[in-house]
C-alpha positions as a Markdown table, in Angstrom:
| # | Residue | x | y | z |
|---|---|---|---|---|
| 1 | Met | -13.1 | -35.7 | 21.2 |
| 2 | Thr | -13.1 | -32.8 | 23.5 |
| 3 | Val | -16.4 | -31.5 | 23.7 |
| 4 | Glu | -16.9 | -28.3 | 26.6 |
| 5 | Thr | -20.0 | -28.0 | 29.2 |
| 6 | Met | -22.9 | -26.8 | 28.2 |
| 7 | Gly | -22.6 | -24.1 | 30.5 |
| 8 | Gly | -18.9 | -23.1 | 29.1 |
| 9 | Phe | -20.2 | -23.4 | 25.2 |
| 10 | Val | -22.9 | -20.7 | 26.2 |
| 11 | Lys | -19.9 | -18.2 | 28.1 |
| 12 | Arg | -17.8 | -18.5 | 25.5 |
| 13 | Val | -20.7 | -17.7 | 22.6 |
| 14 | Arg | -21.7 | -14.8 | 24.7 |
| 15 | Gln | -18.1 | -13.1 | 25.4 |
| 16 | Glu | -17.5 | -13.8 | 21.8 |
| 17 | Arg | -20.4 | -11.9 | 20.7 |
| 18 | Gly | -20.0 | -8.7 | 23.2 |
| 19 | Val | -23.3 | -9.6 | 25.1 |
| 20 | Arg | -23.1 | -8.8 | 29.1 |
| 21 | Leu | -24.6 | -11.1 | 31.8 |
| 22 | Thr | -26.2 | -8.0 | 33.0 |
| 23 | Asp | -27.9 | -7.9 | 29.5 |
| 24 | Leu | -29.2 | -11.3 | 30.1 |
| 25 | Thr | -32.7 | -9.8 | 32.3 |
| 26 | Asp | -34.9 | -12.8 | 31.5 |
| 27 | Val | -32.9 | -14.9 | 34.0 |
| 28 | Gly | -30.7 | -13.0 | 36.2 |
| 29 | Thr | -27.0 | -12.0 | 35.9 |
| 30 | Ser | -26.4 | -14.6 | 39.2 |
| 31 | Ser | -28.3 | -17.8 | 37.9 |
| 32 | Met | -26.4 | -17.2 | 34.3 |
| 33 | Ser | -23.4 | -17.2 | 35.9 |
| 34 | Arg | -23.9 | -20.2 | 38.1 |
| 35 | Phe | -25.5 | -21.9 | 35.1 |
| 36 | Glu | -22.1 | -20.7 | 32.6 |
| 37 | Asn | -20.1 | -22.3 | 35.4 |
| 38 | Asp | -21.7 | -25.4 | 35.7 |
| 39 | Gln | -23.0 | -25.0 | 39.5 |
| 40 | Ile | -26.6 | -25.6 | 38.5 |
| 41 | Asp | -28.8 | -26.3 | 35.4 |
| 42 | Leu | -31.9 | -24.1 | 34.3 |
| 43 | Ala | -34.8 | -24.6 | 32.5 |
| 44 | Gly | -35.1 | -24.6 | 28.9 |
| 45 | Ser | -38.6 | -22.3 | 29.3 |
| 46 | Arg | -36.5 | -19.3 | 30.8 |
| 47 | Leu | -33.5 | -20.0 | 29.1 |
| 48 | Leu | -35.4 | -19.8 | 25.6 |
| 49 | Ser | -35.1 | -15.7 | 25.1 |
| 50 | Thr | -32.0 | -15.6 | 26.5 |
| 51 | Phe | -30.4 | -18.1 | 24.2 |
| 52 | Gly | -32.3 | -15.5 | 21.3 |
| 53 | Leu | -30.3 | -12.3 | 23.0 |
| 54 | Ile | -27.1 | -14.5 | 22.5 |
| 55 | Gly | -27.9 | -15.4 | 19.1 |
| 56 | Ile | -28.3 | -19.2 | 19.9 |
| 57 | Asp | -31.2 | -21.3 | 18.4 |
| 58 | Tyr | -31.7 | -23.1 | 21.7 |
| 59 | Arg | -33.7 | -26.2 | 19.2 |
| 60 | Asp | -30.1 | -26.6 | 17.8 |
| 61 | Leu | -28.0 | -25.8 | 21.2 |
| 62 | Asn | -27.2 | -29.6 | 21.8 |
| 63 | Ile | -25.5 | -30.2 | 18.1 |
| 64 | Arg | -23.9 | -26.3 | 18.2 |
| 65 | His | -22.4 | -27.4 | 21.4 |
| 66 | Ile | -21.0 | -30.7 | 20.3 |
| 67 | Leu | -19.6 | -29.1 | 16.7 |
| 68 | Thr | -18.3 | -26.1 | 17.7 |
| 69 | Val | -15.4 | -27.1 | 19.2 |
| 70 | Ala | -14.5 | -30.9 | 18.1 |
| 71 | Asn | -14.7 | -29.9 | 14.4 |
| 72 | Glu | -13.4 | -26.6 | 14.2 |
| 73 | Asp | -10.3 | -27.4 | 11.8 |
| 74 | Asp | -12.3 | -29.3 | 9.3 |
| 75 | Trp | -15.1 | -25.9 | 8.5 |
| 76 | Gln | -12.0 | -23.6 | 6.9 |
| 77 | Tyr | -12.2 | -26.3 | 4.1 |
| 78 | Leu | -15.3 | -25.6 | 2.9 |
| 79 | Ala | -14.3 | -22.2 | 1.8 |
| 80 | Thr | -13.2 | -22.0 | -2.4 |
| 81 | Gly | -9.5 | -21.2 | -1.5 |
| 82 | Thr | -9.1 | -24.2 | 1.3 |
| 83 | Trp | -11.9 | -26.4 | -0.8 |
| 84 | Asn | -10.5 | -30.0 | -0.2 |
| 85 | Leu | -13.4 | -32.4 | -1.1 |
| 86 | Ala | -12.3 | -35.8 | 1.6 |
| 87 | Lys | -12.5 | -33.0 | 4.7 |
| 88 | Val | -15.3 | -31.4 | 3.7 |
| 89 | Gln | -16.7 | -35.5 | 3.7 |
| 90 | Thr | -15.4 | -35.8 | 6.8 |
| 91 | Leu | -17.2 | -33.0 | 8.1 |
| 92 | Arg | -20.6 | -33.8 | 6.8 |
| 93 | Glu | -20.2 | -37.3 | 8.5 |
| 94 | Ser | -19.5 | -35.4 | 11.8 |
| 95 | Leu | -22.4 | -33.3 | 11.3 |
| 96 | Val | -24.8 | -36.8 | 10.2 |
| 97 | Gly | -23.0 | -38.7 | 12.9 |
| 98 | Ala | -23.8 | -36.8 | 16.3 |
| 99 | Gln | -27.3 | -37.2 | 15.6 |
| 100 | His | -26.4 | -40.5 | 17.7 |
| 101 | Lys | -26.0 | -38.2 | 20.7 |
| 102 | Ile | -29.2 | -36.1 | 20.9 |
| 103 | Gln | -31.6 | -38.4 | 19.0 |
| 104 | Asn | -32.3 | -37.1 | 15.5 |
| 105 | Leu | -31.1 | -34.2 | 13.2 |
| 106 | Ser | -31.3 | -30.4 | 14.2 |
| 107 | Gly | -32.4 | -27.9 | 12.4 |
| 108 | Tyr | -29.2 | -25.8 | 12.2 |
| 109 | Gln | -27.8 | -29.5 | 11.7 |
| 110 | Arg | -30.3 | -30.3 | 8.2 |
| 111 | Met | -29.4 | -26.4 | 7.1 |
| 112 | Val | -25.5 | -26.9 | 7.4 |
| 113 | Ile | -25.4 | -30.2 | 5.4 |
| 114 | Ala | -28.0 | -28.7 | 2.8 |
| 115 | Cys | -24.9 | -26.2 | 2.6 |
| 116 | Ile | -22.6 | -29.1 | 2.3 |
| 117 | Asp | -24.0 | -31.1 | -0.1 |
| 118 | Glu | -24.5 | -27.9 | -2.2 |
| 119 | Leu | -21.0 | -27.0 | -2.3 |
| 120 | Ile | -19.7 | -30.5 | -3.1 |
| 121 | Ala | -22.2 | -30.2 | -6.2 |
| 122 | Ile | -20.9 | -27.1 | -7.2 |
| 123 | His | -17.4 | -28.0 | -6.9 |
| 124 | Thr | -18.2 | -31.6 | -9.2 |
| 125 | Gly | -19.6 | -29.6 | -11.5 |
| 126 | Glu | -23.1 | -31.4 | -10.6 |
| 127 | Ser | -24.6 | -27.4 | -10.1 |
| 128 | Asn | -23.6 | -24.1 | -10.8 |
| 129 | Gln | -25.9 | -22.2 | -7.8 |
| 130 | Phe | -27.3 | -22.7 | -4.2 |
| 131 | Ala | -31.0 | -23.5 | -4.3 |
| 132 | Pro | -33.0 | -20.1 | -3.6 |
| 133 | Gly | -34.8 | -22.2 | -0.8 |
| 134 | Leu | -31.6 | -22.9 | 0.9 |
| 135 | Val | -30.1 | -19.0 | 0.5 |
| 136 | Ser | -33.4 | -18.2 | 2.1 |
| 137 | Arg | -32.9 | -20.6 | 5.1 |
| 138 | Val | -29.3 | -19.8 | 5.8 |
| 139 | Ser | -30.4 | -16.1 | 5.7 |
| 140 | Gln | -32.9 | -16.5 | 8.4 |
| 141 | Tyr | -30.0 | -18.3 | 10.5 |
| 142 | Phe | -27.7 | -15.6 | 9.8 |
| 143 | Gly | -30.1 | -12.8 | 10.8 |
| 144 | Gln | -30.8 | -14.4 | 14.4 |
| 145 | Leu | -27.0 | -14.0 | 14.9 |
| 146 | Ser | -25.2 | -10.8 | 17.0 |
| 147 | Thr | -21.7 | -11.3 | 15.2 |
| 148 | Phe | -20.3 | -13.8 | 13.3 |
| 149 | Ser | -17.9 | -16.0 | 15.1 |
| 150 | Gly | -16.6 | -19.8 | 15.2 |
| 151 | Val | -18.0 | -22.1 | 12.6 |
| 152 | Asp | -19.9 | -19.5 | 11.2 |
| 153 | Leu | -17.3 | -17.3 | 10.3 |
| 154 | Phe | -16.1 | -19.9 | 8.0 |
| 155 | Leu | -19.7 | -20.9 | 6.8 |
| 156 | Ile | -20.3 | -17.3 | 5.5 |
| 157 | Gly | -17.0 | -17.3 | 3.9 |
| 158 | Ala | -17.6 | -20.5 | 2.1 |
| 159 | Leu | -21.2 | -19.2 | 1.0 |
| 160 | Ile | -20.2 | -15.6 | 0.0 |
| 161 | Asp | -19.4 | -16.3 | -3.6 |
| 162 | Arg | -22.3 | -18.6 | -4.1 |
| 163 | Val | -24.8 | -15.9 | -3.3 |
| 164 | Ser | -25.5 | -12.3 | -4.9 |
| 165 | Val | -23.5 | -9.6 | -3.9 |
| 166 | Glu | -26.7 | -8.0 | -2.6 |
| 167 | Glu | -27.2 | -11.0 | -0.8 |
| 168 | Ser | -24.4 | -11.2 | 1.0 |
| 169 | Val | -24.8 | -7.3 | 2.0 |
| 170 | Ser | -27.8 | -8.4 | 3.9 |
| 171 | Trp | -26.1 | -11.0 | 6.1 |
| 172 | Ile | -23.1 | -8.7 | 6.9 |
| 173 | Met | -24.4 | -5.2 | 7.4 |
| 174 | Pro | -26.6 | -5.9 | 10.4 |
| 175 | Lys | -23.3 | -7.3 | 12.2 |
| 176 | Val | -21.1 | -4.1 | 11.4 |
| 177 | Arg | -24.3 | -1.9 | 12.9 |
| 178 | Lys | -24.3 | -3.8 | 15.8 |
| 179 | Ile | -20.2 | -4.0 | 16.4 |
| 180 | Val | -20.3 | 0.3 | 16.0 |
| 181 | Glu | -23.3 | 0.5 | 18.4 |
| 182 | Arg | -21.7 | -0.9 | 20.7 |
| 183 | Gln | -18.0 | -1.2 | 20.2 |
| 184 | Ala | -17.3 | -0.7 | 23.9 |
| 185 | Leu | -18.8 | -4.4 | 24.3 |
| 186 | Met | -17.2 | -6.3 | 21.3 |
| 187 | Thr | -13.8 | -8.0 | 21.4 |
| 188 | Asp | -11.1 | -7.0 | 19.1 |
| 189 | Ala | -12.1 | -10.9 | 17.5 |
| 190 | Asp | -15.3 | -9.8 | 16.9 |
| 191 | Val | -14.0 | -7.0 | 15.0 |
| 192 | Arg | -11.6 | -8.5 | 12.8 |
| 193 | Asn | -13.1 | -11.6 | 11.8 |
| 194 | Asn | -16.5 | -9.1 | 10.6 |
| 195 | Ala | -14.4 | -7.1 | 8.8 |
| 196 | Ser | -12.5 | -10.1 | 6.8 |
| 197 | Ile | -16.2 | -10.8 | 5.9 |
| 198 | Val | -16.7 | -7.4 | 4.8 |
| 199 | Leu | -13.1 | -7.7 | 3.0 |
| 200 | Met | -14.8 | -10.8 | 1.1 |
| 201 | Val | -17.8 | -9.0 | 0.0 |
| 202 | Ala | -16.1 | -5.9 | -1.9 |
| 203 | Glu | -13.8 | -8.5 | -3.8 |
| 204 | Gln | -17.1 | -10.3 | -4.8 |
| 205 | Ala | -18.3 | -6.5 | -6.1 |
| 206 | Gly | -15.6 | -6.4 | -7.7 |
| 207 | Asn | -15.1 | -9.3 | -9.3 |
| 208 | Glu | -19.3 | -8.7 | -10.1 |
| 209 | Gly | -18.5 | -5.2 | -11.2 |
| 210 | Gln | -20.5 | -3.4 | -8.8 |
| 211 | Phe | -17.8 | -0.8 | -7.4 |
| 212 | Thr | -20.4 | 1.7 | -5.9 |
| 213 | Ile | -21.1 | -1.3 | -3.2 |
| 214 | Met | -17.3 | -2.2 | -3.4 |
| 215 | His | -16.2 | 1.1 | -2.2 |
| 216 | Arg | -19.1 | 1.1 | 0.6 |
| 217 | Met | -17.5 | -2.1 | 1.7 |
| 218 | Leu | -14.6 | -0.6 | 2.1 |
| 219 | Thr | -15.6 | 2.4 | 3.4 |
| 220 | Val | -17.1 | 0.3 | 6.2 |
| 221 | Thr | -13.9 | -2.0 | 6.6 |
| 222 | Lys | -12.0 | 1.4 | 7.2 |
| 223 | Gln | -14.6 | 2.5 | 10.3 |
| 224 | Leu | -14.0 | -1.5 | 11.8 |
| 225 | Ile | -10.2 | -0.7 | 11.8 |
| 226 | Ala | -10.8 | 2.4 | 13.5 |
| 227 | Leu | -11.7 | 0.1 | 16.4 |
| 228 | Val | -8.6 | -1.8 | 16.1 |
| 229 | Pro | -5.8 | 0.1 | 14.8 |
| 230 | Glu | -3.5 | -2.7 | 16.4 |
| 231 | Gln | -4.7 | -5.3 | 13.8 |
| 232 | Val | -1.8 | -5.1 | 11.4 |
| 233 | Ser | -3.3 | -7.9 | 9.5 |
| 234 | Val | -7.1 | -6.3 | 9.1 |
| 235 | Ala | -4.9 | -3.2 | 7.9 |
| 236 | Tyr | -2.7 | -5.1 | 5.3 |
| 237 | Asn | -5.7 | -6.8 | 3.7 |
| 238 | Phe | -7.9 | -3.4 | 3.7 |
| 239 | Ser | -4.5 | -2.2 | 1.9 |
| 240 | Val | -4.9 | -5.2 | -0.6 |
| 241 | Ser | -8.6 | -4.7 | -1.2 |
| 242 | Val | -8.1 | -1.2 | -2.1 |
| 243 | Ala | -5.9 | -1.2 | -4.6 |
| 244 | Leu | -7.6 | -4.8 | -5.9 |
| 245 | Met | -10.4 | -2.4 | -6.7 |
| 246 | Asn | -8.3 | 0.9 | -7.9 |
| 247 | Leu | -6.8 | -2.8 | -10.6 |
| 248 | Leu | -10.6 | -3.6 | -11.3 |
| 249 | Glu | -11.8 | -0.4 | -11.8 |
| 250 | His | -8.6 | 0.9 | -14.1 |
| 251 | Asn | -7.1 | -2.1 | -15.3 |
| 252 | Asn | -3.4 | -0.4 | -16.4 |
| 253 | Ser | -0.2 | -1.1 | -16.2 |
| 254 | Thr | 0.3 | 1.2 | -13.3 |
| 255 | Asn | -2.1 | -0.4 | -11.0 |
| 256 | Arg | -1.4 | -3.8 | -11.8 |
| 257 | Arg | 2.4 | -3.1 | -10.7 |
| 258 | Val | 0.8 | -1.2 | -7.3 |
| 259 | Phe | -1.0 | -4.6 | -7.0 |
| 260 | Ala | 1.7 | -7.1 | -7.4 |
| 261 | Arg | 4.0 | -4.9 | -5.0 |
| 262 | Ile | 1.3 | -5.7 | -2.8 |
| 263 | Ile | 1.2 | -9.0 | -2.8 |
| 264 | Asp | 4.8 | -9.4 | -2.7 |
| 265 | Ser | 5.5 | -7.4 | 0.5 |
| 266 | Thr | 3.7 | -10.2 | 1.8 |
| 267 | Arg | 6.9 | -12.0 | 1.9 |
| 268 | Val | 7.8 | -9.9 | 4.4 |
| 269 | Ile | 4.7 | -9.5 | 6.8 |
| 270 | Phe | 3.7 | -13.0 | 7.2 |
| 271 | Pro | 4.9 | -16.5 | 6.9 |
| 272 | Arg | 6.0 | -17.5 | 3.7 |
| 273 | Ser | 3.1 | -20.3 | 3.3 |
| 274 | Tyr | 0.5 | -17.2 | 3.6 |
| 275 | Tyr | 2.4 | -15.4 | 0.5 |
| 276 | Glu | 2.3 | -18.5 | -1.1 |
| 277 | Tyr | -1.0 | -19.4 | -0.7 |
| 278 | Leu | -2.2 | -15.6 | -1.5 |
| 279 | Ser | -0.3 | -15.6 | -4.9 |
| 280 | Lys | -1.6 | -19.1 | -6.2 |
| 281 | Tyr | -4.9 | -17.3 | -5.1 |
| 282 | Val | -4.2 | -14.0 | -7.3 |
| 283 | Leu | -3.0 | -15.8 | -10.3 |
| 284 | Glu | -5.9 | -17.9 | -10.5 |
| 285 | Gln | -8.4 | -14.6 | -10.3 |
| 286 | Gly | -6.3 | -13.1 | -13.3 |
| 287 | Trp | -5.3 | -10.2 | -11.6 |
| 288 | Val | -2.0 | -9.7 | -12.5 |
| 289 | Ser | 0.7 | -12.5 | -14.0 |
| 290 | Gln | 3.7 | -14.7 | -12.8 |
| 291 | Ala | 6.4 | -12.5 | -14.7 |
| 292 | Glu | 4.3 | -9.5 | -12.9 |
| 293 | Leu | 4.8 | -10.7 | -9.4 |
| 294 | Glu | 8.2 | -12.0 | -10.3 |
| 295 | Gln | 9.5 | -8.0 | -10.9 |
| 296 | Ala | 7.7 | -7.3 | -8.0 |
| 297 | Gln | 10.5 | -8.8 | -5.8 |
């Protein structure tokens, strides 16, 4: 198992979230740069406030450092569309096993394990919703982040359709405002990743019949797309969401036909495997029928 250095971990997260070295005034540009390049160590008291600016909980730094890279592939299986019980259980075991590296379970680790346990209970029919107390803990954690990146993307993606749409909006909108305010400092990946979360919330709102929120989320996505016009995948997913909104608001043959044609276009734009995943998903949602997809070809 390859584990990046502590300084390298901090540098990667800082860059992913668009934070400049000059923004970290509590430590100093030179000292922080040397720390990130593994040339010096820094006392915990000096790093505590700095990590807050980056969105890292200092108490949880060790476990996040260990897990972010080592288990990244397993996190994708938390999402509803890619749920895999065996893989999720493996991820859980990795989280629990990592306690041997730092002697005890961190707050971040306990929260994620609790989320995984709730997801397992929901997928196995033992429960039908997240406990309010756990939602509150997740909201507090998300509130500390300046943007969603890395494993946090998988975590929020898995939780969005398990909480109220209002809760989801409260998670993502502060990140969107930060991206817009600091767009010059944000990477294309920051914009693309957070736009994908906004579109998930838009879909959630549409499924719940909350079209005012869905309209709002699509307007926000359009703003983000303007920041990364070369990102074809974001623009395509936006067009899918617009067509879905029209279909959910007015479920008629015309809108179903338009939506089916957009889904069919995936075969040309993206790998076949993505079309197969997406067509299976829209059929499971009942948005169009198999016959309508075949007629769109």
